[in-house]
mmCIF file of C-alpha atoms in Angstrom:
data_model
loop_
_atom_site.group_PDB
_atom_site.id
_atom_site.type_symbol
_atom_site.label_atom_id
_atom_site.label_comp_id
_atom_site.label_asym_id
_atom_site.label_seq_id
_atom_site.Cartn_x
_atom_site.Cartn_y
_atom_site.Cartn_z
ATOM 1 C CA UNK A 1 -3.699 -26.193 10.202
ATOM 2 C CA UNK A 2 -4.154 -24.457 13.539
ATOM 3 C CA UNK A 3 -2.444 -21.189 12.654
ATOM 4 C CA UNK A 4 -2.290 -19.166 15.845
ATOM 5 C CA UNK A 5 -3.636 -20.434 19.144
ATOM 6 C CA UNK A 6 -4.289 -18.130 22.080
ATOM 7 C CA UNK A 7 -5.174 -19.114 25.627
ATOM 8 C CA UNK A 8 -7.201 -18.427 27.609
ATOM 9 C CA UNK A 9 -10.055 -17.176 25.411
ATOM 10 C CA UNK A 10 -11.558 -15.324 28.324
ATOM 11 C CA UNK A 11 -10.443 -14.531 31.870
ATOM 12 C CA UNK A 12 -11.632 -12.463 34.810
ATOM 13 C CA UNK A 13 -8.785 -11.363 37.029
ATOM 14 C CA UNK A 14 -8.478 -9.496 40.303
ATOM 15 C CA UNK A 15 -6.384 -6.345 40.250
ATOM 16 C CA UNK A 16 -2.832 -6.924 41.398
ATOM 17 C CA UNK A 17 -2.685 -10.508 40.144
ATOM 18 C CA UNK A 18 -0.122 -11.759 37.654
ATOM 19 C CA UNK A 19 -1.421 -13.108 34.362
ATOM 20 C CA UNK A 20 0.199 -14.688 31.322
ATOM 21 C CA UNK A 21 -1.584 -14.849 27.980
ATOM 22 C CA UNK A 22 -0.229 -17.646 25.830
ATOM 23 C CA UNK A 23 0.276 -17.547 22.070
ATOM 24 C CA UNK A 24 1.558 -20.332 19.827
ATOM 25 C CA UNK A 25 1.888 -20.380 16.045
ATOM 26 C CA UNK A 26 2.635 -23.279 13.736
ATOM 27 C CA UNK A 27 3.380 -21.330 10.553
ATOM 28 C CA UNK A 28 7.093 -20.828 11.300
ATOM 29 C CA UNK A 29 6.681 -17.073 10.943
ATOM 30 C CA UNK A 30 9.613 -14.909 11.935
ATOM 31 C CA UNK A 31 7.625 -12.060 13.457
ATOM 32 C CA UNK A 32 5.032 -12.104 16.222
ATOM 33 C CA UNK A 33 2.983 -9.316 17.786
ATOM 34 C CA UNK A 34 0.664 -8.557 20.674
ATOM 35 C CA UNK A 35 -2.119 -6.001 20.187
ATOM 36 C CA UNK A 36 -4.879 -4.813 22.471
ATOM 37 C CA UNK A 37 -8.196 -3.659 21.063
ATOM 38 C CA UNK A 38 -10.411 -1.196 22.860
ATOM 39 C CA UNK A 39 -13.636 0.361 21.637
ATOM 40 C CA UNK A 40 -12.958 3.520 19.652
ATOM 41 C CA UNK A 41 -9.186 3.089 19.807
ATOM 42 C CA UNK A 42 -8.624 0.250 17.384
ATOM 43 C CA UNK A 43 -5.712 -2.157 17.605
ATOM 44 C CA UNK A 44 -2.680 -0.860 19.474
ATOM 45 C CA UNK A 45 0.666 -2.619 19.425
ATOM 46 C CA UNK A 46 1.971 -3.661 22.839
ATOM 47 C CA UNK A 47 5.155 -5.605 22.050
ATOM 48 C CA UNK A 48 6.598 -7.367 19.055
ATOM 49 C CA UNK A 49 9.359 -9.777 18.108
ATOM 50 C CA UNK A 50 10.982 -9.849 14.682
ATOM 51 C CA UNK A 51 12.750 -13.141 15.352
ATOM 52 C CA UNK A 52 13.326 -15.628 18.145
ATOM 53 C CA UNK A 53 15.468 -14.149 20.904
ATOM 54 C CA UNK A 54 14.563 -10.502 20.191
ATOM 55 C CA UNK A 55 11.676 -8.327 21.348
ATOM 56 C CA UNK A 56 10.686 -4.691 20.987
ATOM 57 C CA UNK A 57 8.278 -2.209 22.501
ATOM 58 C CA UNK A 58 5.206 -1.059 20.641
ATOM 59 C CA UNK A 59 2.882 1.859 21.222
ATOM 60 C CA UNK A 60 1.538 0.849 24.664
ATOM 61 C CA UNK A 61 4.132 -1.394 26.400
ATOM 62 C CA UNK A 62 3.828 -0.204 30.011
ATOM 63 C CA UNK A 63 2.658 -2.898 32.432
ATOM 64 C CA UNK A 64 3.380 -5.710 29.962
ATOM 65 C CA UNK A 65 6.349 -7.947 29.225
ATOM 66 C CA UNK A 66 7.053 -10.576 26.581
ATOM 67 C CA UNK A 67 9.618 -13.236 25.796
ATOM 68 C CA UNK A 68 10.503 -15.109 22.599
ATOM 69 C CA UNK A 69 12.491 -18.191 23.551
ATOM 70 C CA UNK A 70 11.662 -19.992 20.297
ATOM 71 C CA UNK A 71 9.941 -19.347 16.963
ATOM 72 C CA UNK A 72 6.531 -20.693 17.932
ATOM 73 C CA UNK A 73 5.730 -19.173 21.324
ATOM 74 C CA UNK A 74 5.240 -15.555 22.350
ATOM 75 C CA UNK A 75 3.656 -15.190 25.812
ATOM 76 C CA UNK A 76 2.445 -11.832 27.151
ATOM 77 C CA UNK A 77 2.681 -11.244 30.904
ATOM 78 C CA UNK A 78 0.881 -8.694 33.044
ATOM 79 C CA UNK A 79 3.009 -8.521 36.196
ATOM 80 C CA UNK A 80 0.367 -6.790 38.323
ATOM 81 C CA UNK A 81 -2.937 -6.344 36.513
ATOM 82 C CA UNK A 82 -4.852 -3.053 36.705
ATOM 83 C CA UNK A 83 -8.431 -2.307 35.577
ATOM 84 C CA UNK A 84 -7.183 -0.236 32.603
ATOM 85 C CA UNK A 85 -5.757 -3.444 31.174
ATOM 86 C CA UNK A 86 -9.282 -4.747 30.635
ATOM 87 C CA UNK A 87 -9.316 -5.347 26.881
ATOM 88 C CA UNK A 88 -9.336 -7.888 24.085
ATOM 89 C CA UNK A 89 -5.818 -9.065 23.337
ATOM 90 C CA UNK A 90 -4.827 -10.358 19.923
ATOM 91 C CA UNK A 91 -1.670 -12.234 19.114
ATOM 92 C CA UNK A 92 -0.525 -12.135 15.490
ATOM 93 C CA UNK A 93 2.298 -13.447 13.367
ATOM 94 C CA UNK A 94 3.677 -12.675 9.941
ATOM 95 C CA UNK A 95 6.325 -13.627 7.526
ATOM 96 C CA UNK A 96 8.481 -10.571 7.982
ATOM 97 C CA UNK A 97 8.834 -9.859 4.297
ATOM 98 C CA UNK A 98 5.252 -10.271 3.056
ATOM 99 C CA UNK A 99 3.928 -8.491 6.106
ATOM 100 C CA UNK A 100 0.420 -9.961 6.120
ATOM 101 C CA UNK A 101 -0.650 -10.486 9.710
ATOM 102 C CA UNK A 102 -2.442 -13.634 10.779
ATOM 103 C CA UNK A 103 -4.382 -13.193 13.998
ATOM 104 C CA UNK A 104 -5.345 -15.512 16.804
ATOM 105 C CA UNK A 105 -8.952 -15.564 17.978
ATOM 106 C CA UNK A 106 -8.281 -13.164 20.825
ATOM 107 C CA UNK A 107 -8.241 -13.287 24.614
ATOM 108 C CA UNK A 108 -10.836 -11.249 26.454
ATOM 109 C CA UNK A 109 -9.396 -10.083 29.768
ATOM 110 C CA UNK A 110 -11.394 -8.343 32.498
ATOM 111 C CA UNK A 111 -9.517 -6.882 35.477
ATOM 112 C CA UNK A 112 -11.687 -6.058 38.478
ATOM 113 C CA UNK B 1 5.234 7.027 14.526
ATOM 114 C CA UNK B 2 2.041 6.685 12.583
ATOM 115 C CA UNK B 3 -1.104 8.820 12.477
ATOM 116 C CA UNK B 4 -3.910 7.016 10.668
ATOM 117 C CA UNK B 5 -7.370 8.489 10.127
ATOM 118 C CA UNK B 6 -10.506 6.863 8.779
ATOM 119 C CA UNK B 7 -14.216 7.593 9.257
ATOM 120 C CA UNK B 8 -15.885 6.026 12.260
ATOM 121 C CA UNK B 9 -19.062 4.797 10.603
ATOM 122 C CA UNK B 10 -20.663 4.387 7.170
ATOM 123 C CA UNK B 11 -24.037 3.048 6.123
ATOM 124 C CA UNK B 12 -24.995 1.790 2.671
ATOM 125 C CA UNK B 13 -27.704 -0.212 0.955
ATOM 126 C CA UNK B 14 -27.359 -3.788 -0.213
ATOM 127 C CA UNK B 15 -26.060 -3.877 -3.793
ATOM 128 C CA UNK B 16 -24.520 -0.410 -3.574
ATOM 129 C CA UNK B 17 -20.887 0.731 -3.527
ATOM 130 C CA UNK B 18 -19.068 2.160 -0.514
ATOM 131 C CA UNK B 19 -15.654 3.837 -0.419
ATOM 132 C CA UNK B 20 -13.739 3.965 2.854
ATOM 133 C CA UNK B 21 -10.978 6.555 2.922
ATOM 134 C CA UNK B 22 -7.804 6.363 4.962
ATOM 135 C CA UNK B 23 -5.183 9.067 5.385
ATOM 136 C CA UNK B 24 -1.896 8.529 7.109
ATOM 137 C CA UNK B 25 1.250 10.280 8.235
ATOM 138 C CA UNK B 26 4.213 8.035 8.777
ATOM 139 C CA UNK B 27 7.874 8.183 9.687
ATOM 140 C CA UNK B 28 8.677 5.265 7.406
ATOM 141 C CA UNK B 29 6.238 3.779 4.908
ATOM 142 C CA UNK B 30 6.537 0.152 3.859
ATOM 143 C CA UNK B 31 3.052 -0.798 2.685
ATOM 144 C CA UNK B 32 -0.634 -0.304 3.466
ATOM 145 C CA UNK B 33 -3.054 -3.055 4.442
ATOM 146 C CA UNK B 34 -6.806 -3.340 4.772
ATOM 147 C CA UNK B 35 -8.370 -5.823 7.180
ATOM 148 C CA UNK B 36 -11.971 -6.821 7.797
ATOM 149 C CA UNK B 37 -13.223 -7.582 11.284
ATOM 150 C CA UNK B 38 -16.662 -8.949 12.093
ATOM 151 C CA UNK B 39 -17.987 -8.306 15.582
ATOM 152 C CA UNK B 40 -16.442 -10.641 18.127
ATOM 153 C CA UNK B 41 -13.959 -12.083 15.663
ATOM 154 C CA UNK B 42 -10.309 -11.607 14.728
ATOM 155 C CA UNK B 43 -9.310 -9.342 11.834
ATOM 156 C CA UNK B 44 -8.775 -11.007 8.467
ATOM 157 C CA UNK B 45 -6.613 -9.767 5.596
ATOM 158 C CA UNK B 46 -8.296 -8.079 2.631
ATOM 159 C CA UNK B 47 -5.674 -6.244 0.594
ATOM 160 C CA UNK B 48 -2.152 -4.889 0.409
ATOM 161 C CA UNK B 49 -0.702 -1.908 -1.500
ATOM 162 C CA UNK B 50 2.937 -0.911 -1.577
ATOM 163 C CA UNK B 51 3.016 0.910 -4.931
ATOM 164 C CA UNK B 52 0.692 3.669 -6.144
ATOM 165 C CA UNK B 53 -2.425 2.555 -7.937
ATOM 166 C CA UNK B 54 -5.389 0.273 -7.721
ATOM 167 C CA UNK B 55 -5.393 -3.365 -6.611
ATOM 168 C CA UNK B 56 -8.547 -5.293 -7.440
ATOM 169 C CA UNK B 57 -9.656 -8.501 -5.802
ATOM 170 C CA UNK B 58 -13.183 -9.556 -6.637
ATOM 171 C CA UNK B 59 -15.716 -7.145 -5.152
ATOM 172 C CA UNK B 60 -13.004 -5.358 -3.169
ATOM 173 C CA UNK B 61 -10.470 -2.876 -4.544
ATOM 174 C CA UNK B 62 -7.846 -0.828 -2.754
ATOM 175 C CA UNK B 63 -6.068 2.293 -3.967
ATOM 176 C CA UNK B 64 -2.893 3.949 -2.750
ATOM 177 C CA UNK B 65 -1.281 7.340 -3.321
ATOM 178 C CA UNK B 66 1.978 7.514 -1.381
ATOM 179 C CA UNK B 67 2.611 11.169 -2.208
ATOM 180 C CA UNK B 68 -0.760 12.134 -0.704
ATOM 181 C CA UNK B 69 -0.642 9.679 2.197
ATOM 182 C CA UNK B 70 -4.011 8.404 1.083
ATOM 183 C CA UNK B 71 -5.723 5.100 0.472
ATOM 184 C CA UNK B 72 -9.259 3.918 -0.050
ATOM 185 C CA UNK B 73 -11.043 0.592 0.081
ATOM 186 C CA UNK B 74 -13.889 0.181 -2.381
ATOM 187 C CA UNK B 75 -16.584 -2.382 -1.674
ATOM 188 C CA UNK B 76 -18.840 -3.125 -4.635
ATOM 189 C CA UNK B 77 -22.150 -4.999 -4.869
ATOM 190 C CA UNK B 78 -22.551 -4.801 -1.115
ATOM 191 C CA UNK B 79 -23.943 -7.830 0.670
ATOM 192 C CA UNK B 80 -25.335 -8.100 4.167
ATOM 193 C CA UNK B 81 -22.307 -10.148 5.187
ATOM 194 C CA UNK B 82 -20.085 -7.142 4.411
ATOM 195 C CA UNK B 83 -21.388 -5.455 7.575
ATOM 196 C CA UNK B 84 -18.180 -5.307 9.599
ATOM 197 C CA UNK B 85 -15.386 -3.051 10.735
ATOM 198 C CA UNK B 86 -12.705 -2.227 8.153
ATOM 199 C CA UNK B 87 -9.243 -1.471 9.445
ATOM 200 C CA UNK B 88 -6.591 0.525 7.606
ATOM 201 C CA UNK B 89 -3.039 -0.373 8.666
ATOM 202 C CA UNK B 90 0.339 1.070 7.733
ATOM 203 C CA UNK B 91 3.583 -0.902 7.886
ATOM 204 C CA UNK B 92 6.720 0.940 8.897
ATOM 205 C CA UNK B 93 10.335 0.384 7.956
ATOM 206 C CA UNK B 94 10.706 -2.073 10.866
ATOM 207 C CA UNK B 95 7.809 -4.164 9.510
ATOM 208 C CA UNK B 96 5.420 -3.255 12.334
ATOM 209 C CA UNK B 97 1.766 -2.564 11.501
ATOM 210 C CA UNK B 98 -0.082 0.374 13.043
ATOM 211 C CA UNK B 99 -3.856 0.397 12.721
ATOM 212 C CA UNK B 100 -6.449 3.091 12.380
ATOM 213 C CA UNK B 101 -9.442 2.975 14.729
ATOM 214 C CA UNK B 102 -11.551 1.254 12.068
ATOM 215 C CA UNK B 103 -14.662 2.097 10.052
ATOM 216 C CA UNK B 104 -17.877 0.302 10.935
ATOM 217 C CA UNK B 105 -19.879 -0.378 7.778
ATOM 218 C CA UNK B 106 -23.550 -1.216 8.133
ATOM 219 C CA UNK B 107 -25.311 -2.679 5.110
ATOM 220 C CA UNK B 108 -29.082 -2.168 5.036
ATOM 221 C CA UNK B 109 -31.534 -4.263 3.072
#
């Protein structure tokens, strides 16, 4: 069972470039989430989706966009990357009613 | 929104007990979670409390008091492999989880 797959695992990106982080789950979970994790700040919610076709803004949504065309995929796009978006990005999914989050292995993004 | 506080660091000796406290203020409470995260890895689920009281799972126990906005995670019989960051997370009425900054626990021999 793969669970949640994120790609790429690591990327160095020039400022101003567009970047899409991919996330796929095979657990048929309703809800999916994108978090960023920075030293001393913990995990902060960027965007979420409670079900296919719907998305919502989290705590730090500026500069990011998401889409949820189907249950399995939840890509995160940085339209024009800036150095402050250097972080580790975690995708997660959950059955909406149990609430336990299952995390992908993370994508380490460096914006220069 | 959520405001979640937990200590930054704790150190304990192998075989000992450590208690990690978490206080929270929330606009809509729908459960409290504890996650463990080893350096360079993804967080993994440890425990879940939605009602007041103690939940025990092996060497780990978690307690919740909703009226006080307070939880703790108790780690017993500490092992070296328990050295990790422990994350307190609160679920809101829209089923989103907000995380505290995490407590780094270092277990010494």
